[in-house]
mmCIF file of C-alpha atoms in Angstrom:
data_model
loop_
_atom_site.group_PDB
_atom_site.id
_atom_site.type_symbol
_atom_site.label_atom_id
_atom_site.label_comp_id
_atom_site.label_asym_id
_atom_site.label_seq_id
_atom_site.Cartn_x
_atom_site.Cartn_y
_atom_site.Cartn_z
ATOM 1 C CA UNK A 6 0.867 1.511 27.383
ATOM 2 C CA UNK A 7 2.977 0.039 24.770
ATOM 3 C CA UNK A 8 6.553 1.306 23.386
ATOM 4 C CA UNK A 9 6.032 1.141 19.522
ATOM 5 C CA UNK A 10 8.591 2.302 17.011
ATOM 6 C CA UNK A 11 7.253 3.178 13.412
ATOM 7 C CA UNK A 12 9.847 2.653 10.786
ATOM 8 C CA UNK A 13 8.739 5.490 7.964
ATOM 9 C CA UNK A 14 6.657 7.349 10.423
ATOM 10 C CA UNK A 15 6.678 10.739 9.275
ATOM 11 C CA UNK A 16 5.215 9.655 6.059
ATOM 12 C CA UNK A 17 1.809 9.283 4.296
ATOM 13 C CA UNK A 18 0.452 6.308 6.528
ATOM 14 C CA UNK A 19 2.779 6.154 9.000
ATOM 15 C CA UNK A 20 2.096 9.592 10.119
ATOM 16 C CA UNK A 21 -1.533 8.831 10.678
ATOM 17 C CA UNK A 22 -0.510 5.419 12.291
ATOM 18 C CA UNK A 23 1.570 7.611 14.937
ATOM 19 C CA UNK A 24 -1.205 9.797 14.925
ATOM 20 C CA UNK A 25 -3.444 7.179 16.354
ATOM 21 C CA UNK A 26 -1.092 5.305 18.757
ATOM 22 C CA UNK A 27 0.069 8.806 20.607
ATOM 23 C CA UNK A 28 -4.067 8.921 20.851
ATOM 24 C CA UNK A 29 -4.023 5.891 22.589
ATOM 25 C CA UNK A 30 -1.451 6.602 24.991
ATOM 26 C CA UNK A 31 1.017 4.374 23.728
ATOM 27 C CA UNK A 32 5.169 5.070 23.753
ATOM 28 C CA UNK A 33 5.970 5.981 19.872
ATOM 29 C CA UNK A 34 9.415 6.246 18.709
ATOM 30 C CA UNK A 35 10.141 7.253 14.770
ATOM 31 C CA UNK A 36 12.581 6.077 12.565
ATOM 32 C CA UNK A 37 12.026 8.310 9.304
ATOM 33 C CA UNK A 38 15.265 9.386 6.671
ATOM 34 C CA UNK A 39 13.332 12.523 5.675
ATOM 35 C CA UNK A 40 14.255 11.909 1.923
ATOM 36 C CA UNK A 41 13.938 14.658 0.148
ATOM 37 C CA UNK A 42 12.435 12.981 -2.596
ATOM 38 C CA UNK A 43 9.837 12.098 -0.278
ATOM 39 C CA UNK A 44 9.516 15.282 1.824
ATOM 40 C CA UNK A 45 11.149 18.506 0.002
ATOM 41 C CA UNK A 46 9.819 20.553 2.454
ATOM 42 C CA UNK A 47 10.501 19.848 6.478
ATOM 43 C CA UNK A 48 6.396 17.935 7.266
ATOM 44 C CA UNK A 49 4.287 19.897 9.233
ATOM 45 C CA UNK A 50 2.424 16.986 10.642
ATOM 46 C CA UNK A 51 5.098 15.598 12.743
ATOM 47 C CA UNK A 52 3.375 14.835 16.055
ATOM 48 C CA UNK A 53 4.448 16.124 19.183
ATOM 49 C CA UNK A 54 3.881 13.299 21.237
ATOM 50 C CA UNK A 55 5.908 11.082 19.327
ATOM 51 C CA UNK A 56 10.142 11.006 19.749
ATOM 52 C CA UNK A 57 11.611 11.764 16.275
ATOM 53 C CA UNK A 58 14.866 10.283 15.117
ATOM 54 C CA UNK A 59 15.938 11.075 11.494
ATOM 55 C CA UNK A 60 17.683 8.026 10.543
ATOM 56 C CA UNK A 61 17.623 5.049 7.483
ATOM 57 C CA UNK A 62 16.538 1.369 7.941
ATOM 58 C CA UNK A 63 19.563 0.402 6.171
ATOM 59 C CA UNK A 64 21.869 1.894 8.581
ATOM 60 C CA UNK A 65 22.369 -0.193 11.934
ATOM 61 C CA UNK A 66 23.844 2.164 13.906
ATOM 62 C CA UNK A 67 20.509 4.524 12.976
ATOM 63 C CA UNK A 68 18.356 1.583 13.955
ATOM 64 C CA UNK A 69 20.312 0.851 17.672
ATOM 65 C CA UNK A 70 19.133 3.960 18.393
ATOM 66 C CA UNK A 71 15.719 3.579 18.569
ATOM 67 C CA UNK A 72 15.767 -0.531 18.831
ATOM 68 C CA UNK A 73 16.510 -1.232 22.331
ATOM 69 C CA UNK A 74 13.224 -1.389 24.707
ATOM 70 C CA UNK A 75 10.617 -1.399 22.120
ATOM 71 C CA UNK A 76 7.654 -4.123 22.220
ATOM 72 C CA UNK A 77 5.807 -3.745 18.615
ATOM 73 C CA UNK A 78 7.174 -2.765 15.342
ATOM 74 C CA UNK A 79 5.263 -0.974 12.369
ATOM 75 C CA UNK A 80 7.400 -1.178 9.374
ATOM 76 C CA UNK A 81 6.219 1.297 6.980
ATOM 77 C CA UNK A 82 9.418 2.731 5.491
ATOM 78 C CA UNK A 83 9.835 1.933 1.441
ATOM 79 C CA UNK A 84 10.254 3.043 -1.747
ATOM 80 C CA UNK A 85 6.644 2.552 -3.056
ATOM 81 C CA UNK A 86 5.138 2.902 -6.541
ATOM 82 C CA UNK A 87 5.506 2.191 -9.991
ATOM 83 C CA UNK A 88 8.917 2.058 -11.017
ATOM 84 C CA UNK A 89 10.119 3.596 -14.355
ATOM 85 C CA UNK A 90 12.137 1.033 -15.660
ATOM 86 C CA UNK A 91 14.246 -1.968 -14.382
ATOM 87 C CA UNK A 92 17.231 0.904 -14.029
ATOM 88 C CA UNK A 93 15.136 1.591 -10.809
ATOM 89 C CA UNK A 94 15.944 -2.234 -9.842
ATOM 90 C CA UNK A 95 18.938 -1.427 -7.689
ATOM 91 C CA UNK A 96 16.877 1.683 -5.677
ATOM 92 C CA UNK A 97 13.885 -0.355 -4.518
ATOM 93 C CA UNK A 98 15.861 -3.525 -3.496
ATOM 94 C CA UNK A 99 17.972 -1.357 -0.851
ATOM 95 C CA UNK A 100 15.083 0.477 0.237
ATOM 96 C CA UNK A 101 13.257 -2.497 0.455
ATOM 97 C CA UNK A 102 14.543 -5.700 0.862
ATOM 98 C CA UNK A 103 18.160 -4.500 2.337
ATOM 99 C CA UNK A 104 16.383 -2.084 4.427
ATOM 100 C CA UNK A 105 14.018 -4.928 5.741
ATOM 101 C CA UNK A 106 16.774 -7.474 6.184
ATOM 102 C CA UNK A 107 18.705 -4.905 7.894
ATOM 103 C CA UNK A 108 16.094 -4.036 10.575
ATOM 104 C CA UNK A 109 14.754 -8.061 10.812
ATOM 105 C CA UNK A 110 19.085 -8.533 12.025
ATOM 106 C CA UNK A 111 19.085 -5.701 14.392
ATOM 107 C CA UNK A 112 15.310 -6.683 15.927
ATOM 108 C CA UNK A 113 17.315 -10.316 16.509
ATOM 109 C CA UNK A 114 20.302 -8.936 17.508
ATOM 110 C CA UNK A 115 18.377 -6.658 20.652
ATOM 111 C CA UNK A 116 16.594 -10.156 21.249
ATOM 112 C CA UNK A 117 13.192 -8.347 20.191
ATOM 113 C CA UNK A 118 10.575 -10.817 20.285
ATOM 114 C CA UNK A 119 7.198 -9.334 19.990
ATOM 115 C CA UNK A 120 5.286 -8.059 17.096
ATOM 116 C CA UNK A 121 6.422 -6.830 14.037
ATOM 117 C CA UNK A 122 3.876 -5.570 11.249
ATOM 118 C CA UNK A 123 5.073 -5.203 7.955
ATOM 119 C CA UNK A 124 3.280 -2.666 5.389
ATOM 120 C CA UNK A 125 3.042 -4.617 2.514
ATOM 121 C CA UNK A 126 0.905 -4.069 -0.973
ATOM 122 C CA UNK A 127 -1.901 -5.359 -2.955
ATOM 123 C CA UNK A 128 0.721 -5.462 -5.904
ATOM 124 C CA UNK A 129 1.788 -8.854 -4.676
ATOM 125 C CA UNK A 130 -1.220 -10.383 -5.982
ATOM 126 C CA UNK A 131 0.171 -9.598 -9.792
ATOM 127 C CA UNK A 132 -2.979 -9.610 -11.825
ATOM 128 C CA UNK A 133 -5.398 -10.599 -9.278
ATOM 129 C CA UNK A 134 -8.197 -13.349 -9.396
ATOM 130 C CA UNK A 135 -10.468 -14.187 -12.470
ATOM 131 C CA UNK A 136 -12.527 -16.879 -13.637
ATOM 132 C CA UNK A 137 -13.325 -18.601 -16.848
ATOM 133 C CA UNK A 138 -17.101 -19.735 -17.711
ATOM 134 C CA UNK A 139 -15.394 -22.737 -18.962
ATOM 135 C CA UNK A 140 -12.441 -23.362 -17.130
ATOM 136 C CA UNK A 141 -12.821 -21.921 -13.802
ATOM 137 C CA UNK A 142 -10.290 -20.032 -11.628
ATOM 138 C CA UNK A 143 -7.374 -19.195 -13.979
ATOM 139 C CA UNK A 144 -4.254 -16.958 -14.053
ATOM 140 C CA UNK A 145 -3.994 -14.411 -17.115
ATOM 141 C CA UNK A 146 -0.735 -14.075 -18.119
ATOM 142 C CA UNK A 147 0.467 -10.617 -18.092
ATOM 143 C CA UNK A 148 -1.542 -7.776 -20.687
ATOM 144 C CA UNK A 149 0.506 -7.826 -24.087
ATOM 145 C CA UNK A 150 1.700 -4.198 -25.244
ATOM 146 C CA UNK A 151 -0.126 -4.697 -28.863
ATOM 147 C CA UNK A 152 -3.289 -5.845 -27.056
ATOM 148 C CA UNK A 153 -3.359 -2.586 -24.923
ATOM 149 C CA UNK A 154 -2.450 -0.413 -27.656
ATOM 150 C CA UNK A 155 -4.897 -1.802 -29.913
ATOM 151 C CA UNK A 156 -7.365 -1.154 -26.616
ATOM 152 C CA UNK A 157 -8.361 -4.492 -25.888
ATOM 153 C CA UNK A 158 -7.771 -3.962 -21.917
ATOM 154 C CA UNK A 159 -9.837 -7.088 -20.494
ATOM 155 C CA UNK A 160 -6.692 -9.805 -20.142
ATOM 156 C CA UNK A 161 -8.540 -12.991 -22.165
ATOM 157 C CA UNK A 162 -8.356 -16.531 -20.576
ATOM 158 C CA UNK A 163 -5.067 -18.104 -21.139
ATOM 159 C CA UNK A 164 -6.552 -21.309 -22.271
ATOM 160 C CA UNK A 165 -9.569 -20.446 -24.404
ATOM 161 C CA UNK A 166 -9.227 -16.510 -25.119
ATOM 162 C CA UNK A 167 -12.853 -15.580 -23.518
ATOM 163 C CA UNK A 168 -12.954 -12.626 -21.411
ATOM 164 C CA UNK A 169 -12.899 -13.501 -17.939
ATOM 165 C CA UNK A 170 -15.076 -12.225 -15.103
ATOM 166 C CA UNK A 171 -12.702 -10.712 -11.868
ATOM 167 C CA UNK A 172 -13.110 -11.948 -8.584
ATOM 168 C CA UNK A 173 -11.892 -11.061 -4.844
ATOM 169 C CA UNK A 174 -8.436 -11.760 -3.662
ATOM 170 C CA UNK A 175 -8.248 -13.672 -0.688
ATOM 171 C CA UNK A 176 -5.155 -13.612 1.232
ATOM 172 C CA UNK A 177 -4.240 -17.791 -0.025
ATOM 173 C CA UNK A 178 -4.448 -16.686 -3.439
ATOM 174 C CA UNK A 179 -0.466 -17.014 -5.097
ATOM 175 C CA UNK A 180 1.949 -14.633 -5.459
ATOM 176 C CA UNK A 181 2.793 -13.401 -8.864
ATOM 177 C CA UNK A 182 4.906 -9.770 -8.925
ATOM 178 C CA UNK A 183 4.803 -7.807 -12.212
ATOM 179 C CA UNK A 184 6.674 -5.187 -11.115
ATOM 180 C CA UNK A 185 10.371 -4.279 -9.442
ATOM 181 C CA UNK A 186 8.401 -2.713 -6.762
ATOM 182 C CA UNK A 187 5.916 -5.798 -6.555
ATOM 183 C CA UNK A 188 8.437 -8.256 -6.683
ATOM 184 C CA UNK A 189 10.452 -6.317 -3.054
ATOM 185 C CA UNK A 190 7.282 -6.638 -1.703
ATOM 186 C CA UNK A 191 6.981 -10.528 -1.701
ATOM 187 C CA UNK A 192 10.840 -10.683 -0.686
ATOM 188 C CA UNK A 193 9.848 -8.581 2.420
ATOM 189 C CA UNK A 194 6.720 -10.719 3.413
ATOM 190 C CA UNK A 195 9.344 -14.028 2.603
ATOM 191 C CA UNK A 196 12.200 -12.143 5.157
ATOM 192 C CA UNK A 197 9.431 -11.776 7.633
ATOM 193 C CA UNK A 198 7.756 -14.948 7.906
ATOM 194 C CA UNK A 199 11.449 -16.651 7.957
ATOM 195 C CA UNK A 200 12.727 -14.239 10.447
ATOM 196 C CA UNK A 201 9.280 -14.659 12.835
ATOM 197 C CA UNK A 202 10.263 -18.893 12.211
ATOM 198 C CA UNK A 203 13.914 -18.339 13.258
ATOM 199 C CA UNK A 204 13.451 -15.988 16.286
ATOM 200 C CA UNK A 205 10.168 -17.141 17.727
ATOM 201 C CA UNK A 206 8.927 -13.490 17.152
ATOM 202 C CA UNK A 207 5.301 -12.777 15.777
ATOM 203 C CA UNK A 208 4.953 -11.027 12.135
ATOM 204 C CA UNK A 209 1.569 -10.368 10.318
ATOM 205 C CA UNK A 210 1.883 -8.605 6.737
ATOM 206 C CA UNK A 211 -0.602 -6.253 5.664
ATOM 207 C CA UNK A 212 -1.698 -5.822 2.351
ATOM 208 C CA UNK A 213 -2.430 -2.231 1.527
ATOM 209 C CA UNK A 214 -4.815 -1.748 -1.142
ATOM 210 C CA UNK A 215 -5.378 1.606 -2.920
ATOM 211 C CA UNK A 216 -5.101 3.840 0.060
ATOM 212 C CA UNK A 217 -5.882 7.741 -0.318
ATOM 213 C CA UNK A 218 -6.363 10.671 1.952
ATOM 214 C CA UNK A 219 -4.691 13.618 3.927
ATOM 215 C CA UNK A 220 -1.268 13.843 3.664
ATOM 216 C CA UNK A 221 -0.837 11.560 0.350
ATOM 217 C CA UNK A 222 2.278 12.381 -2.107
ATOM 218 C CA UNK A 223 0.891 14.451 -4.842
ATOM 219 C CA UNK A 224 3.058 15.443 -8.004
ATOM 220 C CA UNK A 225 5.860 12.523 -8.040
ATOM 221 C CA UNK A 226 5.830 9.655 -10.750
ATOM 222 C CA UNK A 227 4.898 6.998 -7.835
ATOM 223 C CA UNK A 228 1.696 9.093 -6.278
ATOM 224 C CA UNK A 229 -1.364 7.490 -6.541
ATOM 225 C CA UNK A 230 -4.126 7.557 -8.690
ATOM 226 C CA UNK A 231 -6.297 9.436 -6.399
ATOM 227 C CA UNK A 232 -3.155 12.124 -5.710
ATOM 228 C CA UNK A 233 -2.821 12.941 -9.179
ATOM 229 C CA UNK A 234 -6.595 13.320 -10.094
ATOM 230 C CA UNK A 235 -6.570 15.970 -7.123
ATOM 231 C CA UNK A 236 -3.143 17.576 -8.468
ATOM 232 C CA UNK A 237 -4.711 18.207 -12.074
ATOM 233 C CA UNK A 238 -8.646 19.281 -10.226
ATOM 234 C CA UNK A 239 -6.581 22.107 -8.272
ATOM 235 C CA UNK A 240 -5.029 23.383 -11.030
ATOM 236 C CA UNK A 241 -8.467 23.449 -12.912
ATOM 237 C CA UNK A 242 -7.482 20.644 -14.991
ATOM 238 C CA UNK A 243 -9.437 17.108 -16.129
ATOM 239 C CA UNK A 244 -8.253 14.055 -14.051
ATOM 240 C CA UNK A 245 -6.440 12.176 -17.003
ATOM 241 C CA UNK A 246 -7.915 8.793 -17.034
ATOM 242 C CA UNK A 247 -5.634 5.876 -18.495
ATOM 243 C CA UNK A 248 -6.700 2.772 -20.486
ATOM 244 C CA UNK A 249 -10.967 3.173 -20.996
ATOM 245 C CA UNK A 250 -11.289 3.972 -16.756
ATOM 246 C CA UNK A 251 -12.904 0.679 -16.478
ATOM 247 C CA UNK A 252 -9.755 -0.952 -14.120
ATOM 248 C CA UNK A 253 -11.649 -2.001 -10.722
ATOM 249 C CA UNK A 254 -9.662 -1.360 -7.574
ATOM 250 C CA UNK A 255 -10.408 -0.778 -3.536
ATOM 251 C CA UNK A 256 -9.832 2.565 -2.531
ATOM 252 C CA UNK A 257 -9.507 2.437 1.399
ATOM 253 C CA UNK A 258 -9.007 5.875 3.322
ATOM 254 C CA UNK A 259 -5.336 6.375 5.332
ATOM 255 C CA UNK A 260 -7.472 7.037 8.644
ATOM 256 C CA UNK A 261 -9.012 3.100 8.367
ATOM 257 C CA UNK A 262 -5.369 1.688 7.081
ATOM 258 C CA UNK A 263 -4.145 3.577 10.363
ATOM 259 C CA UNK A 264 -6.407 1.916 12.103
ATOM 260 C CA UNK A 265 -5.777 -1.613 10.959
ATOM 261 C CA UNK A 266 -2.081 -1.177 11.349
ATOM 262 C CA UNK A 267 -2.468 -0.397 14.957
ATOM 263 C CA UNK A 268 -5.200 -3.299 15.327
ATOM 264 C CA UNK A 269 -2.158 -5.790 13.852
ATOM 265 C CA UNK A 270 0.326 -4.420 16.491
ATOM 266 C CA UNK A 271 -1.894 -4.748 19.420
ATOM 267 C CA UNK A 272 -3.383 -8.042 18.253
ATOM 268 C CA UNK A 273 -3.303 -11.476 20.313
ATOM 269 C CA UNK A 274 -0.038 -13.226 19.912
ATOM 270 C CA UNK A 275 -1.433 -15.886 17.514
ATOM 271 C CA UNK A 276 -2.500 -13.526 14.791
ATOM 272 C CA UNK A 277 -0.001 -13.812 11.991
ATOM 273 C CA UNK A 278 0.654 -14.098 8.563
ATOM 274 C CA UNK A 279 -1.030 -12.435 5.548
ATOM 275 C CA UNK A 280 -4.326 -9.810 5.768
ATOM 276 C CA UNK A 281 -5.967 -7.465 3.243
ATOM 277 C CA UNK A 282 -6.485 -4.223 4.205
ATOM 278 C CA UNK A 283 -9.571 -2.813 2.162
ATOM 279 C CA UNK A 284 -13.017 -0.876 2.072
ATOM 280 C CA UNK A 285 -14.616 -4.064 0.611
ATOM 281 C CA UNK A 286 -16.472 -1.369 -1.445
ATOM 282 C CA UNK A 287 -14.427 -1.921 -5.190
ATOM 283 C CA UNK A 288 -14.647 0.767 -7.822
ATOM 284 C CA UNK A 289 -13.803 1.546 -11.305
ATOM 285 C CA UNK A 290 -10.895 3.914 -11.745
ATOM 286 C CA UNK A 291 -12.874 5.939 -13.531
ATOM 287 C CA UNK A 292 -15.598 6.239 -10.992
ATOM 288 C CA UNK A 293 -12.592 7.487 -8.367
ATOM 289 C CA UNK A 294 -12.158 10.661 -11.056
ATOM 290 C CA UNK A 295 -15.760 11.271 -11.396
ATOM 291 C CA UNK A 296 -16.375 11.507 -7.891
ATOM 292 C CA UNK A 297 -13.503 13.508 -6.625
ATOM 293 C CA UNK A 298 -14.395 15.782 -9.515
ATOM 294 C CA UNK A 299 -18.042 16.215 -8.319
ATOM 295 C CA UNK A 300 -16.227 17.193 -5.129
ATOM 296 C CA UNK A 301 -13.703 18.990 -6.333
ATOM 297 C CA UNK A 302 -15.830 21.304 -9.327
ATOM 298 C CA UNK A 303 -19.681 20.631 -8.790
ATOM 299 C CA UNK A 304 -19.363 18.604 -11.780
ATOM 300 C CA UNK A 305 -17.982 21.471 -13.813
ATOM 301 C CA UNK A 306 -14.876 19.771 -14.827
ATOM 302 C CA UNK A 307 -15.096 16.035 -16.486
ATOM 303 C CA UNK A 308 -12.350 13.290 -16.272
ATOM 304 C CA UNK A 309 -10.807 12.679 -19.596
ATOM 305 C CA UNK A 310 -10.430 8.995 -20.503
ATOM 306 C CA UNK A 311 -6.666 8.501 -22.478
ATOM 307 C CA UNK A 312 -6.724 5.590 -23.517
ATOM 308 C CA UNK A 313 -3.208 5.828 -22.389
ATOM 309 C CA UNK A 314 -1.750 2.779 -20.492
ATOM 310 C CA UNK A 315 1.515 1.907 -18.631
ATOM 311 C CA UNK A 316 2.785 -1.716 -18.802
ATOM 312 C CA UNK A 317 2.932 -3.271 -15.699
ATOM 313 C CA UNK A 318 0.142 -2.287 -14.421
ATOM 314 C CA UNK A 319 -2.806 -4.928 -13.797
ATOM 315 C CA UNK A 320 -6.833 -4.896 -14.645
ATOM 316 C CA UNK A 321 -8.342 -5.595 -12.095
ATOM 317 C CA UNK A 322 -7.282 -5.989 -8.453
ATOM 318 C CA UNK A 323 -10.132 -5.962 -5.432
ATOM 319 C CA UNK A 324 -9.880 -7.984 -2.295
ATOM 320 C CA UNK A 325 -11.872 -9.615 0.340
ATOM 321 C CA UNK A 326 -11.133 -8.123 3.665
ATOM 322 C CA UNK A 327 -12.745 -10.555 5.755
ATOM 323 C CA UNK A 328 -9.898 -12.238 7.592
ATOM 324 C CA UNK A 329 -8.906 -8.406 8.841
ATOM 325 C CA UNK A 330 -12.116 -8.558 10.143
ATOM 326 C CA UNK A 331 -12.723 -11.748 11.710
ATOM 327 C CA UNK A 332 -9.303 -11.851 13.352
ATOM 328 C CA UNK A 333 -8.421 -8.234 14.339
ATOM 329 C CA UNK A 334 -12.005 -6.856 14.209
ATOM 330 C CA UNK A 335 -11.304 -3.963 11.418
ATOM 331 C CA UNK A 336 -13.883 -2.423 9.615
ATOM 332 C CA UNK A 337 -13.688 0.432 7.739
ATOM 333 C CA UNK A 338 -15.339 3.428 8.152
ATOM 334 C CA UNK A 339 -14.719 6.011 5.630
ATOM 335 C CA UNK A 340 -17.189 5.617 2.425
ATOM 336 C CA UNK A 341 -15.370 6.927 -1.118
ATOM 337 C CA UNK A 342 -17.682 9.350 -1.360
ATOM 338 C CA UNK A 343 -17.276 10.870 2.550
ATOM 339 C CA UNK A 344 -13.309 10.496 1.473
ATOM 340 C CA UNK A 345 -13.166 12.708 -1.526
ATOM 341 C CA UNK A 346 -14.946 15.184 -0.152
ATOM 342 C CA UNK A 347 -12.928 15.010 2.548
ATOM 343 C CA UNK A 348 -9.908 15.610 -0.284
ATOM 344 C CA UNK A 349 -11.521 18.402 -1.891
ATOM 345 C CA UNK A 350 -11.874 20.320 2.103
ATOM 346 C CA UNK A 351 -8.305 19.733 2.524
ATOM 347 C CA UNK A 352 -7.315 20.721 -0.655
ATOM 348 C CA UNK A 353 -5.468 17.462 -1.244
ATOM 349 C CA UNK A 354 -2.795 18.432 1.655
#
């Protein structure tokens, strides 16, 4: 048995992570503030094998509390999503990077030295990974507002202007944030790593793709895709599809994102660093709306492509989830298809 605490654990993923650990028989202590933005109504989920404290990962004295004794560390508690504007700037560096600093003092400060697993993002990649006919492997620079509005979508290659042809993301690919939220998520991986140097502690950062199922925020500006097409099908409305649906992302299901997450805490010492977390299965966005509304309607009720687009966002982002698999064993197991189906049972809760 191991004595985990899960930073962020009554939410979306965490709650499944604790889910799975109790289910294992290990110790789980929770460190959740129970924003209300977050959770307006007390979560029925909470498991009862679990200890709860309500408490913020910017707050030490909230953190000695449930510190002391522990062996592995999930840290899952954030401000996630797309932020408005760069007034948000402020709000997702003390979530994020305070809150992280903040815990990575009081871990050193108990003399914890075993393994900490940070949730971290896709959205660290930036833009992803493309390549040229003609010049190879390049980096787009980020989607102009006149070219989306005029609905070229495809980001050309910065040397020559051709459309380029997306590739996998592997987990050596560089870092390039374009977003506030993005850009807390590198400084967290950055505290990490420098924090496992200093202390002699072991840290592996797990990049979250598109991750969907039970228990995902619906109706807030920073839900995901896959929350807001079910938000709109139980109302009887069209999924709203933004830019011309063809954006290609990995849509991986909470239960195999659990799963990894415990994997990384209960992996051998020498496992650290970077790893994707993904189905390895890549859609389009607009194949995500069509299927949940099969599920959803019986194919009564048809996504609605926009043409709308929000800057900041990226193309194309899909990622090869081999090293997940050849270090920690994960494979997922939950198809898209089994998933949304799954969605449309639950009725999105």
């Amino acid at each position: 048995m191991t004595r985990a605490l899960v930073t962020g654990g009554a939410g979306f993923i965490g709650s499944h992570l604790v889910d799975e650990l109790v289910a294992g028989g290990h110790e789980v202590v929770v460190l959740d503030a129970l924003s209300p933005s977050v959770h307006p109504m007390p979560p029925d989920h909470l498991n009862p094998g679990a200890r709860y404290v309500v408490g913020d990962v910017r707050d030490r004295d909230d953190l000695d509390r449930v510190v002391p004794d522990v062996e592995v560390v999930a840290h899952l508690a954030a401000k996630v999503g797309l932020e408005a504007g760069i007034g948000d700037a402020t709000a997702y560096v003390e979530h994020n990077d305070l809150g992280t600093a903040t815990l990575l003092e009081t871990l050193a400060r108990h003399e914890f030295r075993g393994r900490l697993v940070l949730a971290s993002s896709m959205v660290v990649y930036g833009e992803g990974r493309y390549r040229c006919a003609l010049h190879g492997v390049v980096a787009p620079e980020t989607r102009r507002d006149s070219d989306l509005a005029a609905g070229r979508f495809e980001p050309p290659c910065p040397r020559c202007g051709e459309v380029l042809v997306p590739e996998d993301v592997t987990e050596d690919a560089p870092l390039d944030p374009r977003n506030l939220y993005a850009a807390t998520k590198v400084h967290q991986e950055h505290l990490v790593a420098v924090w496992a140097r200093l202390t002699g502690a072991s840290a592996i950062a797990l990049r979250y793709h598109n991750v969907y199922g039970p228990r995902m925020p619906a109706d807030t500006p920073y839900a995901g895709v896959a929350s807001l097409f079910a938000s709109r099908l139980r109302e009887g409305l069209a999924p709203l599809v933004f830019e011309d649906g063809g954006q290609r992302r990995d849509f991986v299901h909470v239960t195999d994102v659990a799963h990894a997450t415990a994997l990384a805490l209960l992996a051998a010492p020498d496992n650290s660093g970077a790893m994707n977390v993904a189905s390895g299965a890549p859609c389009t966005i607009g194949e995500v709306a069509a299927a949940l509304s099969r599920a959803w309607s019986n194919g009564t009720i048809v996504p609605l492509v926009t043409g709308r687009y929000r800057l900041g966002d990226v193309r194309h982002l899909v990622a090869s989830a081999l090293r997940a698999e050849e270090r920690m064993g994960f494979r997922p197991m939950v198809t898209l298809a089994d998933g949304m189906r799954d969605l449309q049972a639950l009725g999105a809760t």
